PDB file of C-alpha atoms and ligand atoms in Angstrom:
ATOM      1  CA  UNK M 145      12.147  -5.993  -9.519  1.00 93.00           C
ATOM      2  CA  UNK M 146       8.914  -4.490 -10.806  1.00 97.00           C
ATOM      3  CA  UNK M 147       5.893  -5.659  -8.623  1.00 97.00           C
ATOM      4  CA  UNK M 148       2.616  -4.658  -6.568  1.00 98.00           C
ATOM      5  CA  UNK M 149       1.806  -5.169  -2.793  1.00 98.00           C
ATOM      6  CA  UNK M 150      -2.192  -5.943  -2.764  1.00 97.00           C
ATOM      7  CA  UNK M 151      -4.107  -6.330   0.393  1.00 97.00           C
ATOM      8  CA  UNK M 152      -6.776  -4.875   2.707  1.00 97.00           C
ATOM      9  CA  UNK M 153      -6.130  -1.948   4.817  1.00 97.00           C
ATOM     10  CA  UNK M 154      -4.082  -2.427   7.793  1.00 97.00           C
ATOM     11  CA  UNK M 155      -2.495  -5.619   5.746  1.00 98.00           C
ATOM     12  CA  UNK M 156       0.917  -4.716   6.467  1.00 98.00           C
ATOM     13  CA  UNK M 157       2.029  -3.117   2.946  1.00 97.00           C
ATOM     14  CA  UNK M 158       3.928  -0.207   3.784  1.00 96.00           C
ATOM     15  CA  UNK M 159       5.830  -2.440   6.337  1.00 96.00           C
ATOM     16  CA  UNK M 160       6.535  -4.751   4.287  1.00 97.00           C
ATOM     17  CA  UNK M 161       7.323  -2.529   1.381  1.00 97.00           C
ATOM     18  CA  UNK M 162       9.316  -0.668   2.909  1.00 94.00           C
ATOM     19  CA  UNK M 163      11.628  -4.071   4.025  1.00 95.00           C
ATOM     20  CA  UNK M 164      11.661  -4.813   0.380  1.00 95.00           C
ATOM     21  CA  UNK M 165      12.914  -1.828  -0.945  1.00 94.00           C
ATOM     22  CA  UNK M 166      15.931  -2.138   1.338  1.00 93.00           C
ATOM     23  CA  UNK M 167      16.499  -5.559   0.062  1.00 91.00           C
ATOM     24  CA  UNK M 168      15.916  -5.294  -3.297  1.00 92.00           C
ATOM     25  CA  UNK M 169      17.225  -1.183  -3.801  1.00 94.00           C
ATOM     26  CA  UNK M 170      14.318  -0.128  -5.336  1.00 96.00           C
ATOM     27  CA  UNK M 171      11.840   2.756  -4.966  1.00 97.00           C
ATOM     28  CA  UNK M 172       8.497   2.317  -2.967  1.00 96.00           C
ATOM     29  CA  UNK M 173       5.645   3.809  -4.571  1.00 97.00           C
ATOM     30  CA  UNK M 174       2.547   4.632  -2.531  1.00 97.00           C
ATOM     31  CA  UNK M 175      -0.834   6.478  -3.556  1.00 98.00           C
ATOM     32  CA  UNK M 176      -1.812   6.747  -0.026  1.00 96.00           C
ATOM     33  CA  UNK M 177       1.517   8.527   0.814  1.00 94.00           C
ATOM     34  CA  UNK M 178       1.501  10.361  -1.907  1.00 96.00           C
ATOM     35  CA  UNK M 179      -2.614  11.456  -1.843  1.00 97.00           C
ATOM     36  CA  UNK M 180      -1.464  12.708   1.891  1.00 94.00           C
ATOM     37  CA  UNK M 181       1.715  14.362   1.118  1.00 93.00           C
ATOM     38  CA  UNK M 182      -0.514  16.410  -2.087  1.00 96.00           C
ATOM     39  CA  UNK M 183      -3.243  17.129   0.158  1.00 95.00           C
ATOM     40  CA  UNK M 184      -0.567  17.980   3.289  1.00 93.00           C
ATOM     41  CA  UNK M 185       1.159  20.876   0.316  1.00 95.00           C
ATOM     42  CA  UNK M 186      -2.417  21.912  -1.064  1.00 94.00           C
ATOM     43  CA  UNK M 187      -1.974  21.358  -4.493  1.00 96.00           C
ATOM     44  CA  UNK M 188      -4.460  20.864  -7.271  1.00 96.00           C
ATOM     45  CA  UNK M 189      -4.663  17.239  -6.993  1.00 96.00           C
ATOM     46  CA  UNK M 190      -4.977  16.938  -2.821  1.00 97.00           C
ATOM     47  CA  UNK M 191      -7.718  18.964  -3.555  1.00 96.00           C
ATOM     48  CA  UNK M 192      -9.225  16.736  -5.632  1.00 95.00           C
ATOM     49  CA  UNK M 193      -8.453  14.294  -3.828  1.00 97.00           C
ATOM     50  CA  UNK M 194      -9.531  14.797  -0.173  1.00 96.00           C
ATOM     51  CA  UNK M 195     -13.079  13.993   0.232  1.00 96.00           C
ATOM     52  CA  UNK M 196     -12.640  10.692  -1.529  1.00 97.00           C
ATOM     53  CA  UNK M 197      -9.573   9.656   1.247  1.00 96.00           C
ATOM     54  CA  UNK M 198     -11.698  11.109   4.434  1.00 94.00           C
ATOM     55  CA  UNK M 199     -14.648   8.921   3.847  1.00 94.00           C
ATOM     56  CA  UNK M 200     -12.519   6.190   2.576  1.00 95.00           C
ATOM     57  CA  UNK M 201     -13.673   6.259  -0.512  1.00 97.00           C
ATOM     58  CA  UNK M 202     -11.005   5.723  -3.891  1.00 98.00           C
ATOM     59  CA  UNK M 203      -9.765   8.723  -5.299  1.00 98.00           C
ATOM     60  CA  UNK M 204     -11.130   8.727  -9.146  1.00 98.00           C
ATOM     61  CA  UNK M 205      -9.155   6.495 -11.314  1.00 98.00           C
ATOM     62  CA  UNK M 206      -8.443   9.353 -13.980  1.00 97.00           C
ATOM     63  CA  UNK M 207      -6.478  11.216 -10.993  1.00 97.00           C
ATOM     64  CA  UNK M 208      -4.799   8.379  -9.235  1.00 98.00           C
ATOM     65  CA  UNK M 209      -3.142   7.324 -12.948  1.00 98.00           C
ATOM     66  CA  UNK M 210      -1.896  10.781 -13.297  1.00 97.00           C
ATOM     67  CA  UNK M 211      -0.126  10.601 -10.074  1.00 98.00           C
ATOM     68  CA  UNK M 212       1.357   7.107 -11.248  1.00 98.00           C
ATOM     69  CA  UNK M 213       2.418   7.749 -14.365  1.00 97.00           C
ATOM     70  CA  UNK M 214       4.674  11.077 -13.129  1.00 96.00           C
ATOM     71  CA  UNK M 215       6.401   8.695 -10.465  1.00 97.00           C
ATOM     72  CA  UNK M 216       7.110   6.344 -12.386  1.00 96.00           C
ATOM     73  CA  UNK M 217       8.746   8.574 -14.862  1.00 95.00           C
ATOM     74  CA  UNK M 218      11.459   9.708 -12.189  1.00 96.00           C
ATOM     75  CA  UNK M 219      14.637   8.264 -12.804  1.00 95.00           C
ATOM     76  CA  UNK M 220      14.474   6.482  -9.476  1.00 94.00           C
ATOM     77  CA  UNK M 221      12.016   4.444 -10.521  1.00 95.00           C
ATOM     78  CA  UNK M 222      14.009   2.418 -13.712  1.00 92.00           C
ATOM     79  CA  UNK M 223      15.771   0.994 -11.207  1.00 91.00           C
ATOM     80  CA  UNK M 224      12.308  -1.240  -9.974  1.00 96.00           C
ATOM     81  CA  UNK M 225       9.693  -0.441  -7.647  1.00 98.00           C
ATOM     82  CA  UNK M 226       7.006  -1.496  -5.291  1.00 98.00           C
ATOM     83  CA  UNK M 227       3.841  -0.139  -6.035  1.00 98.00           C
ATOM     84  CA  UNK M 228       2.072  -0.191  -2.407  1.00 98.00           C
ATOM     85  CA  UNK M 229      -1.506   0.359  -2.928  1.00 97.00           C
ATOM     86  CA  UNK M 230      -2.206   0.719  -6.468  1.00 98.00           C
ATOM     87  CA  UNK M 231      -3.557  -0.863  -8.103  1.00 98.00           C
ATOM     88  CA  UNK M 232      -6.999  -1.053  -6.394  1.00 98.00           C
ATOM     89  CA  UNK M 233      -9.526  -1.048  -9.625  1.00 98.00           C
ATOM     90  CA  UNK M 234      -9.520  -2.800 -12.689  1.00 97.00           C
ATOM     91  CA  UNK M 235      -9.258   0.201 -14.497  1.00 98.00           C
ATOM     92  CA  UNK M 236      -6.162   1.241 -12.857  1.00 98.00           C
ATOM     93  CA  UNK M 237      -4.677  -2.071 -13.277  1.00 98.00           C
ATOM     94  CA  UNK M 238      -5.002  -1.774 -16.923  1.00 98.00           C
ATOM     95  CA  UNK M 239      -3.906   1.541 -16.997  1.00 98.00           C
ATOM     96  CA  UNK M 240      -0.596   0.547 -15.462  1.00 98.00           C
ATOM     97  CA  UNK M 241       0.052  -2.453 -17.966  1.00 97.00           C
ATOM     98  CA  UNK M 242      -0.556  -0.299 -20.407  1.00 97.00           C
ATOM     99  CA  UNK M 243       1.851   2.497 -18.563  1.00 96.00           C
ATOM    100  CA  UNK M 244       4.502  -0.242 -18.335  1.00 97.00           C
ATOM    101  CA  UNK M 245       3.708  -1.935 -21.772  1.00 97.00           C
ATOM    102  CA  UNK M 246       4.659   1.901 -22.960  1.00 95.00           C
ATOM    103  CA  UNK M 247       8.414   1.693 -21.666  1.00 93.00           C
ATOM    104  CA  UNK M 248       8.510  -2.614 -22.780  1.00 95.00           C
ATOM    105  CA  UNK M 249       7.958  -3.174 -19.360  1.00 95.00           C
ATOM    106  CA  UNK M 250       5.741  -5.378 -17.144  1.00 95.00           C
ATOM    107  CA  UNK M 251       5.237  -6.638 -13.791  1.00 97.00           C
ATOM    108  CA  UNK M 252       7.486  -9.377 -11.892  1.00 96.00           C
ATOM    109  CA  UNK M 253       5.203 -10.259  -9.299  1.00 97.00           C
ATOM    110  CA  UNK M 254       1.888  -9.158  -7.250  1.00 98.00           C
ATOM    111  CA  UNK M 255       2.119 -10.036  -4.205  1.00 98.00           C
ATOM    112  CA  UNK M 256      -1.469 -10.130  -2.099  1.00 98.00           C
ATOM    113  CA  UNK M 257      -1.503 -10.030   1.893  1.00 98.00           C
ATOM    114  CA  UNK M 258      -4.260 -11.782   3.145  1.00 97.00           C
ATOM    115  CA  UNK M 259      -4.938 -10.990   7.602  1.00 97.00           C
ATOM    116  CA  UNK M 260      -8.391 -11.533   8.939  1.00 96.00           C
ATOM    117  CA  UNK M 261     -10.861  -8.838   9.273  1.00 93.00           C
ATOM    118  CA  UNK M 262     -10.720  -8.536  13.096  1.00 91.00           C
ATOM    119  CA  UNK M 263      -7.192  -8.212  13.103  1.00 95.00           C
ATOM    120  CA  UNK M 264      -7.286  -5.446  10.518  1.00 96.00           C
ATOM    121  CA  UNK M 265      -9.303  -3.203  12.524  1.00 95.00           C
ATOM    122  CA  UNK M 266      -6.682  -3.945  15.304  1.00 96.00           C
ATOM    123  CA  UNK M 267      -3.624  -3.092  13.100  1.00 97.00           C
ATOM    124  CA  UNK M 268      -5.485   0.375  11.517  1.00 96.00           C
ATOM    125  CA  UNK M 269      -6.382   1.535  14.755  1.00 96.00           C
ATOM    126  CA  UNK M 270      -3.455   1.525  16.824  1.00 97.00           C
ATOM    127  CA  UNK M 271      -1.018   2.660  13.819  1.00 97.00           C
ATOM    128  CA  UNK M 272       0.416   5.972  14.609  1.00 97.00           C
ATOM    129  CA  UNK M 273       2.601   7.566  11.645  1.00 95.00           C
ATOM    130  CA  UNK M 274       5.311  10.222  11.475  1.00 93.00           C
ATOM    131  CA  UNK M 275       4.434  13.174   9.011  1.00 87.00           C
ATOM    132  CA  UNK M 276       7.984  13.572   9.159  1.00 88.00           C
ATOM    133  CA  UNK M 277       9.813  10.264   8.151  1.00 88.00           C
ATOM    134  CA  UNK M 278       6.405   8.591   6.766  1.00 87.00           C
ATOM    135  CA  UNK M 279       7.646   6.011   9.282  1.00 91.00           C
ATOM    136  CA  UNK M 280       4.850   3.735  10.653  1.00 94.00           C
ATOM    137  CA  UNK M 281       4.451   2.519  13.878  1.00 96.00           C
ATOM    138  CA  UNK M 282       1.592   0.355  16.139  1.00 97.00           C
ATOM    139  CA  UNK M 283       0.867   1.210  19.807  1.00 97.00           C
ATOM    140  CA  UNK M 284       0.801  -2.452  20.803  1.00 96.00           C
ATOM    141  CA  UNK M 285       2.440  -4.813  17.896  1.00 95.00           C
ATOM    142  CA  UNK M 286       5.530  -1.653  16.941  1.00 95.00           C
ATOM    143  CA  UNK M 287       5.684   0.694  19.523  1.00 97.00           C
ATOM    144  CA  UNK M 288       7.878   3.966  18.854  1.00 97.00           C
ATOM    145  CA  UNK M 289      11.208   4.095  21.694  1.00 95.00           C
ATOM    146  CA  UNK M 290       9.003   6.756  23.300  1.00 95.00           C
ATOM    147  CA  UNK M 291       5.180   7.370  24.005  1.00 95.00           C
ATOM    148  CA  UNK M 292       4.390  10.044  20.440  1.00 96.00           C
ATOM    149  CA  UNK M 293       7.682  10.266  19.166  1.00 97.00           C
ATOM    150  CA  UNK M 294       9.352   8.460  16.120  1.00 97.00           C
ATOM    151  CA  UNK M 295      12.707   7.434  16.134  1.00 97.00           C
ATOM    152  CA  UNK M 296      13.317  10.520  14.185  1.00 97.00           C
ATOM    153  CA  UNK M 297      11.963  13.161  16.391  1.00 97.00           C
ATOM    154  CA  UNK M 298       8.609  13.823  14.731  1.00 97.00           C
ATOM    155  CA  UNK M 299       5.854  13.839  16.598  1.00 97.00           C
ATOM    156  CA  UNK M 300       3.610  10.514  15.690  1.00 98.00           C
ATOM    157  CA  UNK M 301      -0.289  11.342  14.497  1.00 96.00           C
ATOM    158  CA  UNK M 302      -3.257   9.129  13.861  1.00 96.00           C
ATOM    159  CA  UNK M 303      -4.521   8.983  10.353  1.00 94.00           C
ATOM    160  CA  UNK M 304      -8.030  10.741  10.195  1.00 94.00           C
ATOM    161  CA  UNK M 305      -9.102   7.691   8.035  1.00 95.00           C
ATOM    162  CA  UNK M 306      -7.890   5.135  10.694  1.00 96.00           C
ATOM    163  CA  UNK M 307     -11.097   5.067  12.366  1.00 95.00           C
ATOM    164  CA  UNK M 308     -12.953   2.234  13.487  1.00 93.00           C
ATOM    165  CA  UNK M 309     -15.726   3.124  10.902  1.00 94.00           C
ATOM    166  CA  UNK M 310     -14.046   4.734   8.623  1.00 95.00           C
ATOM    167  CA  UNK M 311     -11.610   0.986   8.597  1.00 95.00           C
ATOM    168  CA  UNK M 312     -15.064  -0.543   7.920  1.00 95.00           C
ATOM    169  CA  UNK M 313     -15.745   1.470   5.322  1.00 96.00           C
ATOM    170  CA  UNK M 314     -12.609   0.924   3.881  1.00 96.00           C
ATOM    171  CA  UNK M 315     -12.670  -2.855   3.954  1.00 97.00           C
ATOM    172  CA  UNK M 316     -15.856  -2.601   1.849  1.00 97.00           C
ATOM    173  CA  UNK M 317     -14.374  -0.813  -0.904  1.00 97.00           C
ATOM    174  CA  UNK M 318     -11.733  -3.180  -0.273  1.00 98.00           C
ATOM    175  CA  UNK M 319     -14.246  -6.113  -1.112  1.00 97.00           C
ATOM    176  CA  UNK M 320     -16.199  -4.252  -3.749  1.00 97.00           C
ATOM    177  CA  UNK M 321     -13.727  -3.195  -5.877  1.00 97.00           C
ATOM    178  CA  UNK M 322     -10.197  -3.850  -5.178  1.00 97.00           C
ATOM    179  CA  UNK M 323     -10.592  -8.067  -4.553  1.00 95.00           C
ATOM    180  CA  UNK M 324     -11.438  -8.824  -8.263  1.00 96.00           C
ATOM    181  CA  UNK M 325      -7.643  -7.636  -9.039  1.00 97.00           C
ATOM    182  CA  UNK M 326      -6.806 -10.890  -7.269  1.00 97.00           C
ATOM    183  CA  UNK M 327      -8.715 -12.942 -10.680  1.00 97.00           C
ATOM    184  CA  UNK M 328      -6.869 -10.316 -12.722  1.00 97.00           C
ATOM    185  CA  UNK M 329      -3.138 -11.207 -11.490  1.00 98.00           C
ATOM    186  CA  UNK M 330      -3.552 -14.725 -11.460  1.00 97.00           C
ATOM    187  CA  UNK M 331      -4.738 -14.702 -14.625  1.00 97.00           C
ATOM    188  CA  UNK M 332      -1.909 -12.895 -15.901  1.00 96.00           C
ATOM    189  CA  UNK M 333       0.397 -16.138 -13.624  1.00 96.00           C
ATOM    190  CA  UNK M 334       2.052 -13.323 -11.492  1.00 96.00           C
ATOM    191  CA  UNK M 335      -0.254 -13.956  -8.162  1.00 97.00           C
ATOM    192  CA  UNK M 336       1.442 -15.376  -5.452  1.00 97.00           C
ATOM    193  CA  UNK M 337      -0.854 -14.890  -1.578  1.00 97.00           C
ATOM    194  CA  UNK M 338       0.727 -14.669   1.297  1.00 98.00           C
ATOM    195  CA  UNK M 339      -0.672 -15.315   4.871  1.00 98.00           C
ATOM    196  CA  UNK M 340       0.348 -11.702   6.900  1.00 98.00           C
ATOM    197  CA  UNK M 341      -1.113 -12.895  10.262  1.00 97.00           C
ATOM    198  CA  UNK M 342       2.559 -13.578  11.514  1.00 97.00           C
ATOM    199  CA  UNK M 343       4.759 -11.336  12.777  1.00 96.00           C
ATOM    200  CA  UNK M 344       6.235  -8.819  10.536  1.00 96.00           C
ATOM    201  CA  UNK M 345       9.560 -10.540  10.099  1.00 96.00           C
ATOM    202  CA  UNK M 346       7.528 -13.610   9.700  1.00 97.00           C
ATOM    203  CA  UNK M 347       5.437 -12.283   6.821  1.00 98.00           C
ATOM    204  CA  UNK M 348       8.700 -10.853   5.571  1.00 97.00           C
ATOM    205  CA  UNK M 349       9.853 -14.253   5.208  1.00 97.00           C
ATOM    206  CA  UNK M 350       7.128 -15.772   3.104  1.00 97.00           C
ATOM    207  CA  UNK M 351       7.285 -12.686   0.550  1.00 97.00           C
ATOM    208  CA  UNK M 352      10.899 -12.912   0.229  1.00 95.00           C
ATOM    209  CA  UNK M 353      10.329 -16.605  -0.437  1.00 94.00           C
ATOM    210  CA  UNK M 354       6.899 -16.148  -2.608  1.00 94.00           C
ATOM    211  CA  UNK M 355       9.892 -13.967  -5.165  1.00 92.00           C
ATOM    212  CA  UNK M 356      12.276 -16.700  -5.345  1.00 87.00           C
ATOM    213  CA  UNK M 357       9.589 -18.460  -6.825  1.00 74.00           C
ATOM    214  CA  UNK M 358       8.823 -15.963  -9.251  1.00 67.00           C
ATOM    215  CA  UNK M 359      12.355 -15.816 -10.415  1.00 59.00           C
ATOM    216  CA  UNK M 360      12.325 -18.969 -11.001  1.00 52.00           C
TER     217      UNK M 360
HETATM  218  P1  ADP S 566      -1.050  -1.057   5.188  1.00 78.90           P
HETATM  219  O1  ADP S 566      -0.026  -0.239   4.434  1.00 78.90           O
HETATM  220  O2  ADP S 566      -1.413  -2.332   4.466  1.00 78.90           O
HETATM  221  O3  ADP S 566      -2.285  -0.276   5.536  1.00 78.90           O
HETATM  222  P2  ADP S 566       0.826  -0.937   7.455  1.00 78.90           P
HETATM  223  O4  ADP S 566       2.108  -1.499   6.988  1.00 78.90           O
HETATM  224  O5  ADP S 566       0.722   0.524   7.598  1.00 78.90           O
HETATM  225  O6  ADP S 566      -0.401  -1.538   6.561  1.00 78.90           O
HETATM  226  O7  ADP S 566       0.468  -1.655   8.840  1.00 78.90           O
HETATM  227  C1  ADP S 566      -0.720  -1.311   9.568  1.00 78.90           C
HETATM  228  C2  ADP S 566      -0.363  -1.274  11.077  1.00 78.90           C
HETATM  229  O8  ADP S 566      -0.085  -2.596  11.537  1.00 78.90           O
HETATM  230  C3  ADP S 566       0.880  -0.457  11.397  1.00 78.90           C
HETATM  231  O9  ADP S 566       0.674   0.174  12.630  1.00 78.90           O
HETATM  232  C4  ADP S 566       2.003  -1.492  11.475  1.00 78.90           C
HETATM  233  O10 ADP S 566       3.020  -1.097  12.385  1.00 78.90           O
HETATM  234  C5  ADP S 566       1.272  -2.716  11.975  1.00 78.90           C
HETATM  235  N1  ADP S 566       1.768  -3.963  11.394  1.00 78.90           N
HETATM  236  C6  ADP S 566       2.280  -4.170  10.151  1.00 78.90           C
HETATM  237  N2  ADP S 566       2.604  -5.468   9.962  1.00 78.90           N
HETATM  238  C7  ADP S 566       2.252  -6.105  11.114  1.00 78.90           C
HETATM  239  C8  ADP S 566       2.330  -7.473  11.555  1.00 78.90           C
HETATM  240  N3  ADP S 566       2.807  -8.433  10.743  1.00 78.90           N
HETATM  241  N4  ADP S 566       1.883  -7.756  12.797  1.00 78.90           N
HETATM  242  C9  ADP S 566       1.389  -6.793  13.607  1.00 78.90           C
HETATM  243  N5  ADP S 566       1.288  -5.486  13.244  1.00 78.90           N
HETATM  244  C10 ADP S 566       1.719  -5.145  12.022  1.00 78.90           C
HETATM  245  P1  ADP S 567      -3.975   1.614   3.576  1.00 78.90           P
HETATM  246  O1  ADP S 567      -2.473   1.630   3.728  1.00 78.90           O
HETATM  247  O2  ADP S 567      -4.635   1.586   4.905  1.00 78.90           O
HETATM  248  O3  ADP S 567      -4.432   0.537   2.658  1.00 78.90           O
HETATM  249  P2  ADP S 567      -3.520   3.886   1.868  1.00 78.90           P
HETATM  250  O4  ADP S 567      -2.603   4.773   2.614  1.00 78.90           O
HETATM  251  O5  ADP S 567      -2.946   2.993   0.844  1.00 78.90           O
HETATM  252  O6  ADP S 567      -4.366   3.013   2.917  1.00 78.90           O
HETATM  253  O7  ADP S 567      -4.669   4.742   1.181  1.00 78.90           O
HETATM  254  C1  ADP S 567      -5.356   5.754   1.895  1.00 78.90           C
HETATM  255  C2  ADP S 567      -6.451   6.337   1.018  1.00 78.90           C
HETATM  256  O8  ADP S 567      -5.868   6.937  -0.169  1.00 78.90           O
HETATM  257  C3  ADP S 567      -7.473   5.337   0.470  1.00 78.90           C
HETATM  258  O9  ADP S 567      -8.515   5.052   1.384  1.00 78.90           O
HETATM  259  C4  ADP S 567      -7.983   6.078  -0.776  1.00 78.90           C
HETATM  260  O10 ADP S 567      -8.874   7.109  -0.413  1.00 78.90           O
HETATM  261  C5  ADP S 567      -6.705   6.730  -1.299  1.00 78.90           C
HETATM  262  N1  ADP S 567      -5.993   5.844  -2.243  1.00 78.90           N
HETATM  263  C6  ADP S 567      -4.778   5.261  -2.065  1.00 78.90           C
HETATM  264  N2  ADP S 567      -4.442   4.508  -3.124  1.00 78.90           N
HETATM  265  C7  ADP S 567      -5.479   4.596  -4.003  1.00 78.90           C
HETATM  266  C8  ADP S 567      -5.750   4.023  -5.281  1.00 78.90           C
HETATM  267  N3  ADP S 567      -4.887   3.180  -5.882  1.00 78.90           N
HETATM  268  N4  ADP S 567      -6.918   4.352  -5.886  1.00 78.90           N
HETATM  269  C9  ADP S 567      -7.789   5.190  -5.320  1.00 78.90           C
HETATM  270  N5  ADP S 567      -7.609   5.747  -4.102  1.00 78.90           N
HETATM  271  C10 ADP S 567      -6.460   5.462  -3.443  1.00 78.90           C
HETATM  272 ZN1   ZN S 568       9.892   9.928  11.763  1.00 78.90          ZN
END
């Protein structure tokens, strides 16, 4: 299973990548988690890439590649993956057929999570994460077992970028530059949308079954 989890931010795509992976056995790949973890150690590329993920802005595609291209080199990776957030440009979804195309290798399936706007906002502002595990929780809709703590001790912290205007801001890029992969992927017959207003085991569901078809 080689395939992409699209969708605005707050969709649901780490939460549902990460119920995928367990299914399926294969790795999850995420730029976001990875752009935090580089700019958490202070290397050369969370350097470069900080200013673009506080305003909520992309990180350049040039640097985001780079960061693709050595993941999906580790051996964990031949196995499959989800990619959870990449690709978001054009660009970057040409540089990964092209990545893949290297190897004799292409994508299974792209899977796009659609959730209204208003319900975004809801989702981004209320997640709390663990720096720890990379676990991801919601005040209301997933709440940790206690108040600020994940299951795995660490204490839970608020994305900087999960702002109510920095969500907006977000969404526009969203719109602006990341929607026109949706053309791109169903040109290419490997689309498949999937409502994520339902609950998470809900929306797990409907991507599970959106694969079957793609298997098919
Ligand atoms: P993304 O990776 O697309 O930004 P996440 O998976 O991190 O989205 O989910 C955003 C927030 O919404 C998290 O706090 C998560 O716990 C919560 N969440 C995820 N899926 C659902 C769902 N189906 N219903 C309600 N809340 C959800
Ligand atoms: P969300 O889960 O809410 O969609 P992510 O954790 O995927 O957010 O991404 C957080 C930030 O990391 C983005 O706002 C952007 O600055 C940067 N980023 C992540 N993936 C990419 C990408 N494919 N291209 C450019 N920037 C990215
Ligand atoms: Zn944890």
């Amino acid at each position: 299973m080689r395939m992409v989890l699209m969708g605005p931010p707050g969709a649901g795509k780490g939460t549902q990548a990460a119920a995928i992976c367990r299914r399926y056995g294969v790795a999850h790949i995420s730029t976001g988690d990875m752009f935090r973890a580089a700019m958490a150690s202070g290397s050369q590329v969370g350097a470069k890439a900080k200013a673009y993920v506080d305003r909520g802005e992309l990180v350049p595609d040039d640097v985001t590649i780079g960061i693709v291209r050595e993941r999906l080199s580790q051996p964990d990776a031949t196995n499959g993956f989800v990619l959870d957030g990449f690709p978001r440009t054009v660009p970057q979804a040409l540089g990964l057929d092209e990545l893949l195309a290297g190897s004799g290798l292409k994508l299974d399936a792209v899977v796009l999570i659609e959730v209204p706007e208003a319900e975004l906002v809801r989702r981004a502002v209320g997640r709390r994460v663990c720096p720890r595990c990379n676990r991801v929780w919601h005040l209301e809709f997933n709440p940790p077992p206690e108040p600020g703590t994940c299951s795995c001790g660490g204490e839970l912290t608020l994305r900087p970028d999960d702002t109510a205007e920095t969500v907006r801001a977000r969404l526009a890029v969203y719109r602006e530059r990341t929607e026109a992969l949706k053309d791109y992927y169903a040109k290419a017959g490997i689309l498949r949308v999937v409502d994520g207003s339902g609950s998470p085991q809900e929306v797990e569901a409907l991507i599970a079954g959106a694969l079957e078809r793609c298997s098919e």
